[in-house]
PDB file of C-alpha atoms in Angstrom:
ATOM      1  CA  MET A   1     -11.661  -8.774  15.594  1.00  0.00           C
ATOM      2  CA  GLN A   2      -7.999  -8.456  14.805  1.00  0.00           C
ATOM      3  CA  LYS A   3      -5.567  -7.695  17.387  1.00  0.00           C
ATOM      4  CA  ILE A   4      -4.008  -5.032  15.482  1.00  0.00           C
ATOM      5  CA  THR A   5      -5.424  -2.737  12.895  1.00  0.00           C
ATOM      6  CA  PRO A   6      -3.782  -0.359  10.683  1.00  0.00           C
ATOM      7  CA  PHE A   7      -5.276   3.070  11.307  1.00  0.00           C
ATOM      8  CA  LEU A   8      -5.082   5.513   8.300  1.00  0.00           C
ATOM      9  CA  TRP A   9      -5.486   9.180   8.850  1.00  0.00           C
ATOM     10  CA  PHE A  10      -7.032  11.328   5.754  1.00  0.00           C
ATOM     11  CA  ASN A  11      -8.042  14.730   5.846  1.00  0.00           C
ATOM     12  CA  GLU A  12     -11.632  14.191   4.145  1.00  0.00           C
ATOM     13  CA  ASN A  13     -11.465  11.339   1.761  1.00  0.00           C
ATOM     14  CA  ALA A  14     -11.189   8.365   3.636  1.00  0.00           C
ATOM     15  CA  GLU A  15     -14.390   6.701   1.771  1.00  0.00           C
ATOM     16  CA  GLU A  16     -12.901   7.540  -1.342  1.00  0.00           C
ATOM     17  CA  ALA A  17      -9.618   6.130  -0.506  1.00  0.00           C
ATOM     18  CA  ALA A  18     -11.181   2.879   1.189  1.00  0.00           C
ATOM     19  CA  LYS A  19     -13.414   2.307  -2.015  1.00  0.00           C
ATOM     20  CA  PHE A  20     -10.067   2.766  -4.273  1.00  0.00           C
ATOM     21  CA  TYR A  21      -8.043   0.286  -2.178  1.00  0.00           C
ATOM     22  CA  VAL A  22     -11.003  -2.433  -2.339  1.00  0.00           C
ATOM     23  CA  SER A  23     -11.486  -1.836  -6.073  1.00  0.00           C
ATOM     24  CA  ILE A  24      -7.587  -2.915  -6.236  1.00  0.00           C
ATOM     25  CA  PHE A  25      -7.587  -6.150  -4.290  1.00  0.00           C
ATOM     26  CA  LYS A  26      -9.445  -9.523  -4.364  1.00  0.00           C
ATOM     27  CA  ASN A  27     -11.256 -10.533  -1.198  1.00  0.00           C
ATOM     28  CA  SER A  28     -11.756  -6.941  -0.126  1.00  0.00           C
ATOM     29  CA  LYS A  29     -14.762  -4.874   0.772  1.00  0.00           C
ATOM     30  CA  ILE A  30     -16.056  -2.089   2.938  1.00  0.00           C
ATOM     31  CA  LEU A  31     -17.007  -3.276   6.327  1.00  0.00           C
ATOM     32  CA  ASP A  32     -18.664  -0.415   7.971  1.00  0.00           C
ATOM     33  CA  ILE A  33     -19.036   3.192   7.860  1.00  0.00           C
ATOM     34  CA  THR A  34     -19.640   5.797  10.778  1.00  0.00           C
ATOM     35  CA  HIS A  35     -20.672   9.280  10.841  1.00  0.00           C
ATOM     36  CA  TYR A  36     -19.691  12.087  12.828  1.00  0.00           C
ATOM     37  CA  GLY A  37     -22.483  13.134  15.438  1.00  0.00           C
ATOM     38  CA  LYS A  38     -22.976  16.371  16.994  1.00  0.00           C
ATOM     39  CA  ALA A  39     -20.221  16.127  19.663  1.00  0.00           C
ATOM     40  CA  GLY A  40     -17.761  14.729  17.311  1.00  0.00           C
ATOM     41  CA  ALA A  41     -18.344  17.108  14.483  1.00  0.00           C
ATOM     42  CA  GLU A  42     -18.069  20.195  17.021  1.00  0.00           C
ATOM     43  CA  ALA A  43     -14.838  18.762  18.216  1.00  0.00           C
ATOM     44  CA  SER A  44     -13.345  18.013  14.823  1.00  0.00           C
ATOM     45  CA  GLY A  45     -14.591  21.140  12.968  1.00  0.00           C
ATOM     46  CA  ARG A  46     -16.870  18.699  10.675  1.00  0.00           C
ATOM     47  CA  HIS A  47     -20.508  18.558   9.978  1.00  0.00           C
ATOM     48  CA  ALA A  48     -22.451  16.123  11.859  1.00  0.00           C
ATOM     49  CA  GLY A  49     -23.600  13.121   9.498  1.00  0.00           C
ATOM     50  CA  THR A  50     -20.332  13.280   7.180  1.00  0.00           C
ATOM     51  CA  VAL A  51     -18.226  10.365   7.155  1.00  0.00           C
ATOM     52  CA  MET A  52     -15.666   9.709  10.255  1.00  0.00           C
ATOM     53  CA  THR A  53     -14.419   6.231   9.682  1.00  0.00           C
ATOM     54  CA  VAL A  54     -14.276   3.674   6.929  1.00  0.00           C
ATOM     55  CA  LYS A  55     -13.435  -0.201   8.276  1.00  0.00           C
ATOM     56  CA  PHE A  56     -12.237  -2.011   5.236  1.00  0.00           C
ATOM     57  CA  LEU A  57     -10.862  -5.258   4.536  1.00  0.00           C
ATOM     58  CA  LEU A  58      -8.085  -5.975   1.854  1.00  0.00           C
ATOM     59  CA  GLU A  59      -7.114  -9.384   1.295  1.00  0.00           C
ATOM     60  CA  GLY A  60      -8.001 -10.417   4.628  1.00  0.00           C
ATOM     61  CA  GLN A  61      -6.350  -7.761   6.555  1.00  0.00           C
ATOM     62  CA  GLU A  62      -8.705  -5.182   8.414  1.00  0.00           C
ATOM     63  CA  PHE A  63      -8.043  -1.453   7.879  1.00  0.00           C
ATOM     64  CA  VAL A  64      -9.759   1.775   9.546  1.00  0.00           C
ATOM     65  CA  ALA A  65      -9.809   4.846   7.532  1.00  0.00           C
ATOM     66  CA  ILE A  66     -10.636   8.122   9.239  1.00  0.00           C
ATOM     67  CA  ASN A  67     -11.572  11.680   8.150  1.00  0.00           C
ATOM     68  CA  GLY A  68      -9.347  13.294  10.849  1.00  0.00           C
ATOM     69  CA  GLY A  69      -8.386  16.413   8.880  1.00  0.00           C
ATOM     70  CA  PRO A  70      -5.285  18.003   7.633  1.00  0.00           C
ATOM     71  CA  ASN A  71      -3.276  17.888  10.746  1.00  0.00           C
ATOM     72  CA  PHE A  72      -1.059  14.674   9.507  1.00  0.00           C
ATOM     73  CA  LYS A  73       0.271  13.487   6.422  1.00  0.00           C
ATOM     74  CA  PHE A  74       1.461  10.022   5.216  1.00  0.00           C
ATOM     75  CA  THR A  75       5.248   9.507   4.874  1.00  0.00           C
ATOM     76  CA  GLU A  76       7.467   6.818   3.537  1.00  0.00           C
ATOM     77  CA  ALA A  77       8.199   5.984   7.094  1.00  0.00           C
ATOM     78  CA  ILE A  78       5.105   3.460   7.126  1.00  0.00           C
ATOM     79  CA  SER A  79       4.377   1.442   3.939  1.00  0.00           C
ATOM     80  CA  PHE A  80       2.248  -1.362   2.905  1.00  0.00           C
ATOM     81  CA  VAL A  81       3.901  -4.292   1.099  1.00  0.00           C
ATOM     82  CA  VAL A  82       2.230  -6.052  -1.698  1.00  0.00           C
ATOM     83  CA  ASN A  83       3.615  -9.632  -2.218  1.00  0.00           C
ATOM     84  CA  CYS A  84       3.156 -10.538  -5.773  1.00  0.00           C
ATOM     85  CA  GLU A  85       3.665 -14.025  -7.466  1.00  0.00           C
ATOM     86  CA  THR A  86       4.318 -13.062 -11.057  1.00  0.00           C
ATOM     87  CA  GLN A  87       5.484 -10.058 -13.119  1.00  0.00           C
ATOM     88  CA  ALA A  88       1.996  -9.524 -14.583  1.00  0.00           C
ATOM     89  CA  GLU A  89       0.660  -9.157 -10.992  1.00  0.00           C
ATOM     90  CA  VAL A  90       3.367  -6.621 -10.165  1.00  0.00           C
ATOM     91  CA  ASP A  91       2.550  -4.591 -13.330  1.00  0.00           C
ATOM     92  CA  GLN A  92      -1.108  -4.596 -12.460  1.00  0.00           C
ATOM     93  CA  PHE A  93      -0.590  -3.245  -8.735  1.00  0.00           C
ATOM     94  CA  TRP A  94       2.103  -0.925  -9.910  1.00  0.00           C
ATOM     95  CA  LYS A  95      -0.129   0.579 -12.635  1.00  0.00           C
ATOM     96  CA  THR A  96      -3.233   0.894 -10.219  1.00  0.00           C
ATOM     97  CA  LEU A  97      -1.696   2.044  -7.183  1.00  0.00           C
ATOM     98  CA  SER A  98       0.558   4.424  -8.765  1.00  0.00           C
ATOM     99  CA  ALA A  99      -1.941   5.988 -10.888  1.00  0.00           C
ATOM    100  CA  GLY A 100      -2.086   9.954 -10.073  1.00  0.00           C
ATOM    101  CA  GLY A 101       0.529   9.243  -7.477  1.00  0.00           C
ATOM    102  CA  GLU A 102       4.359   9.046  -7.371  1.00  0.00           C
ATOM    103  CA  GLU A 103       6.369   6.208  -8.526  1.00  0.00           C
ATOM    104  CA  GLY A 104       9.687   5.758  -6.744  1.00  0.00           C
ATOM    105  CA  PRO A 105      12.817   3.501  -6.480  1.00  0.00           C
ATOM    106  CA  CYS A 106      13.164  -0.299  -5.647  1.00  0.00           C
ATOM    107  CA  GLY A 107       9.542  -1.380  -6.186  1.00  0.00           C
ATOM    108  CA  TRP A 108       8.231   1.664  -3.973  1.00  0.00           C
ATOM    109  CA  LEU A 109       5.360   3.919  -4.951  1.00  0.00           C
ATOM    110  CA  LYS A 110       3.175   6.515  -3.543  1.00  0.00           C
ATOM    111  CA  ASP A 111      -0.463   6.271  -4.239  1.00  0.00           C
ATOM    112  CA  LYS A 112      -2.554   9.236  -5.165  1.00  0.00           C
ATOM    113  CA  TYR A 113      -3.478   9.637  -1.360  1.00  0.00           C
ATOM    114  CA  GLY A 114      -0.021   9.939  -0.229  1.00  0.00           C
ATOM    115  CA  VAL A 115       0.217   6.139   1.118  1.00  0.00           C
ATOM    116  CA  SER A 116       3.549   4.535   0.401  1.00  0.00           C
ATOM    117  CA  TRP A 117       3.528   0.709  -0.915  1.00  0.00           C
ATOM    118  CA  GLN A 118       6.003  -1.700  -1.691  1.00  0.00           C
ATOM    119  CA  VAL A 119       5.157  -4.213  -4.510  1.00  0.00           C
ATOM    120  CA  VAL A 120       7.330  -6.758  -4.513  1.00  0.00           C
ATOM    121  CA  PRO A 121       7.952 -10.307  -6.395  1.00  0.00           C
ATOM    122  CA  THR A 122       8.163 -12.929  -3.739  1.00  0.00           C
ATOM    123  CA  VAL A 123      10.756 -14.636  -6.051  1.00  0.00           C
ATOM    124  CA  VAL A 124      12.961 -11.491  -5.716  1.00  0.00           C
ATOM    125  CA  ILE A 125      12.697 -11.639  -1.694  1.00  0.00           C
ATOM    126  CA  ASP A 126      14.179 -15.054  -2.463  1.00  0.00           C
ATOM    127  CA  MET A 127      17.215 -14.272  -4.271  1.00  0.00           C
ATOM    128  CA  ILE A 128      17.982 -11.077  -2.074  1.00  0.00           C
ATOM    129  CA  SER A 129      17.906 -13.378   0.799  1.00  0.00           C
ATOM    130  CA  ASP A 130      20.247 -16.128  -0.556  1.00  0.00           C
ATOM    131  CA  LYS A 131      22.914 -17.417   1.462  1.00  0.00           C
ATOM    132  CA  ASN A 132      25.242 -16.899  -1.521  1.00  0.00           C
ATOM    133  CA  ALA A 133      26.308 -13.309  -0.657  1.00  0.00           C
ATOM    134  CA  GLU A 134      27.429 -12.665  -4.194  1.00  0.00           C
ATOM    135  CA  LYS A 135      24.328 -13.862  -6.053  1.00  0.00           C
ATOM    136  CA  ALA A 136      22.161 -11.962  -3.473  1.00  0.00           C
ATOM    137  CA  ASN A 137      24.265  -9.016  -3.749  1.00  0.00           C
ATOM    138  CA  ARG A 138      23.918  -9.128  -7.633  1.00  0.00           C
ATOM    139  CA  ALA A 139      20.212  -9.435  -7.317  1.00  0.00           C
ATOM    140  CA  MET A 140      20.059  -6.381  -4.689  1.00  0.00           C
ATOM    141  CA  ASP A 141      22.177  -4.250  -6.946  1.00  0.00           C
ATOM    142  CA  ALA A 142      19.791  -4.729  -9.746  1.00  0.00           C
ATOM    143  CA  VAL A 143      16.850  -3.904  -7.506  1.00  0.00           C
ATOM    144  CA  MET A 144      18.370  -0.770  -6.449  1.00  0.00           C
ATOM    145  CA  HIS A 145      18.453   0.498  -9.978  1.00  0.00           C
ATOM    146  CA  MET A 146      14.877  -0.337 -10.614  1.00  0.00           C
ATOM    147  CA  GLY A 147      11.361   1.570 -10.158  1.00  0.00           C
ATOM    148  CA  LYS A 148       9.078  -1.105 -10.848  1.00  0.00           C
ATOM    149  CA  ILE A 149      10.919  -4.392 -10.310  1.00  0.00           C
ATOM    150  CA  ASP A 150      11.467  -6.058 -13.495  1.00  0.00           C
ATOM    151  CA  VAL A 151      11.425 -10.129 -12.318  1.00  0.00           C
ATOM    152  CA  LYS A 152      13.550 -11.268 -15.500  1.00  0.00           C
ATOM    153  CA  ALA A 153      16.376  -8.640 -15.113  1.00  0.00           C
ATOM    154  CA  VAL A 154      16.649  -9.405 -11.307  1.00  0.00           C
ATOM    155  CA  LYS A 155      16.959 -13.102 -12.167  1.00  0.00           C
ATOM    156  CA  GLU A 156      19.232 -12.323 -15.128  1.00  0.00           C
ATOM    157  CA  ALA A 157      21.769 -10.337 -12.537  1.00  0.00           C
ATOM    158  CA  TYR A 158      21.188 -13.238 -10.073  1.00  0.00           C
ATOM    159  CA  GLY A 159      22.500 -15.923 -12.286  1.00  0.00           C
ATOM    160  CA  ARG A 160      25.448 -14.309 -13.730  1.00  0.00           C
TER     161      ARG A 160
END
């Protein structure tokens, strides 16, 4: 068992969300599904036998999703970063994760469940972290004017 596990609170679609995420990322799978028993169902207002938690693995990282009810919603205060090696990878994750959700600025998006993601090309991280402040600032300025990150455009701004 890993020391820290992200725990995601859904109203009633934890299993659907976990299956969605597992379908997007390679090396991913559903690990376990638990169901509400009588005591948990009574306390939560659920029916006994309905899905309570779904433990799943995305690229080696364990997550747990719970059908906890409508009490809490996701915000951008917590997001998951998807590090991408190519523009094709950026394009694919952006397309699948944003489907039915909401595209945001600077590589950020919300999926159809309201979970925030950052789809980031690793080469862009290198550029905006460059010790040459002028080059790093040009790259960051380019990123700040994008939704989905365009690696070629950031490279052009960086290299000017």
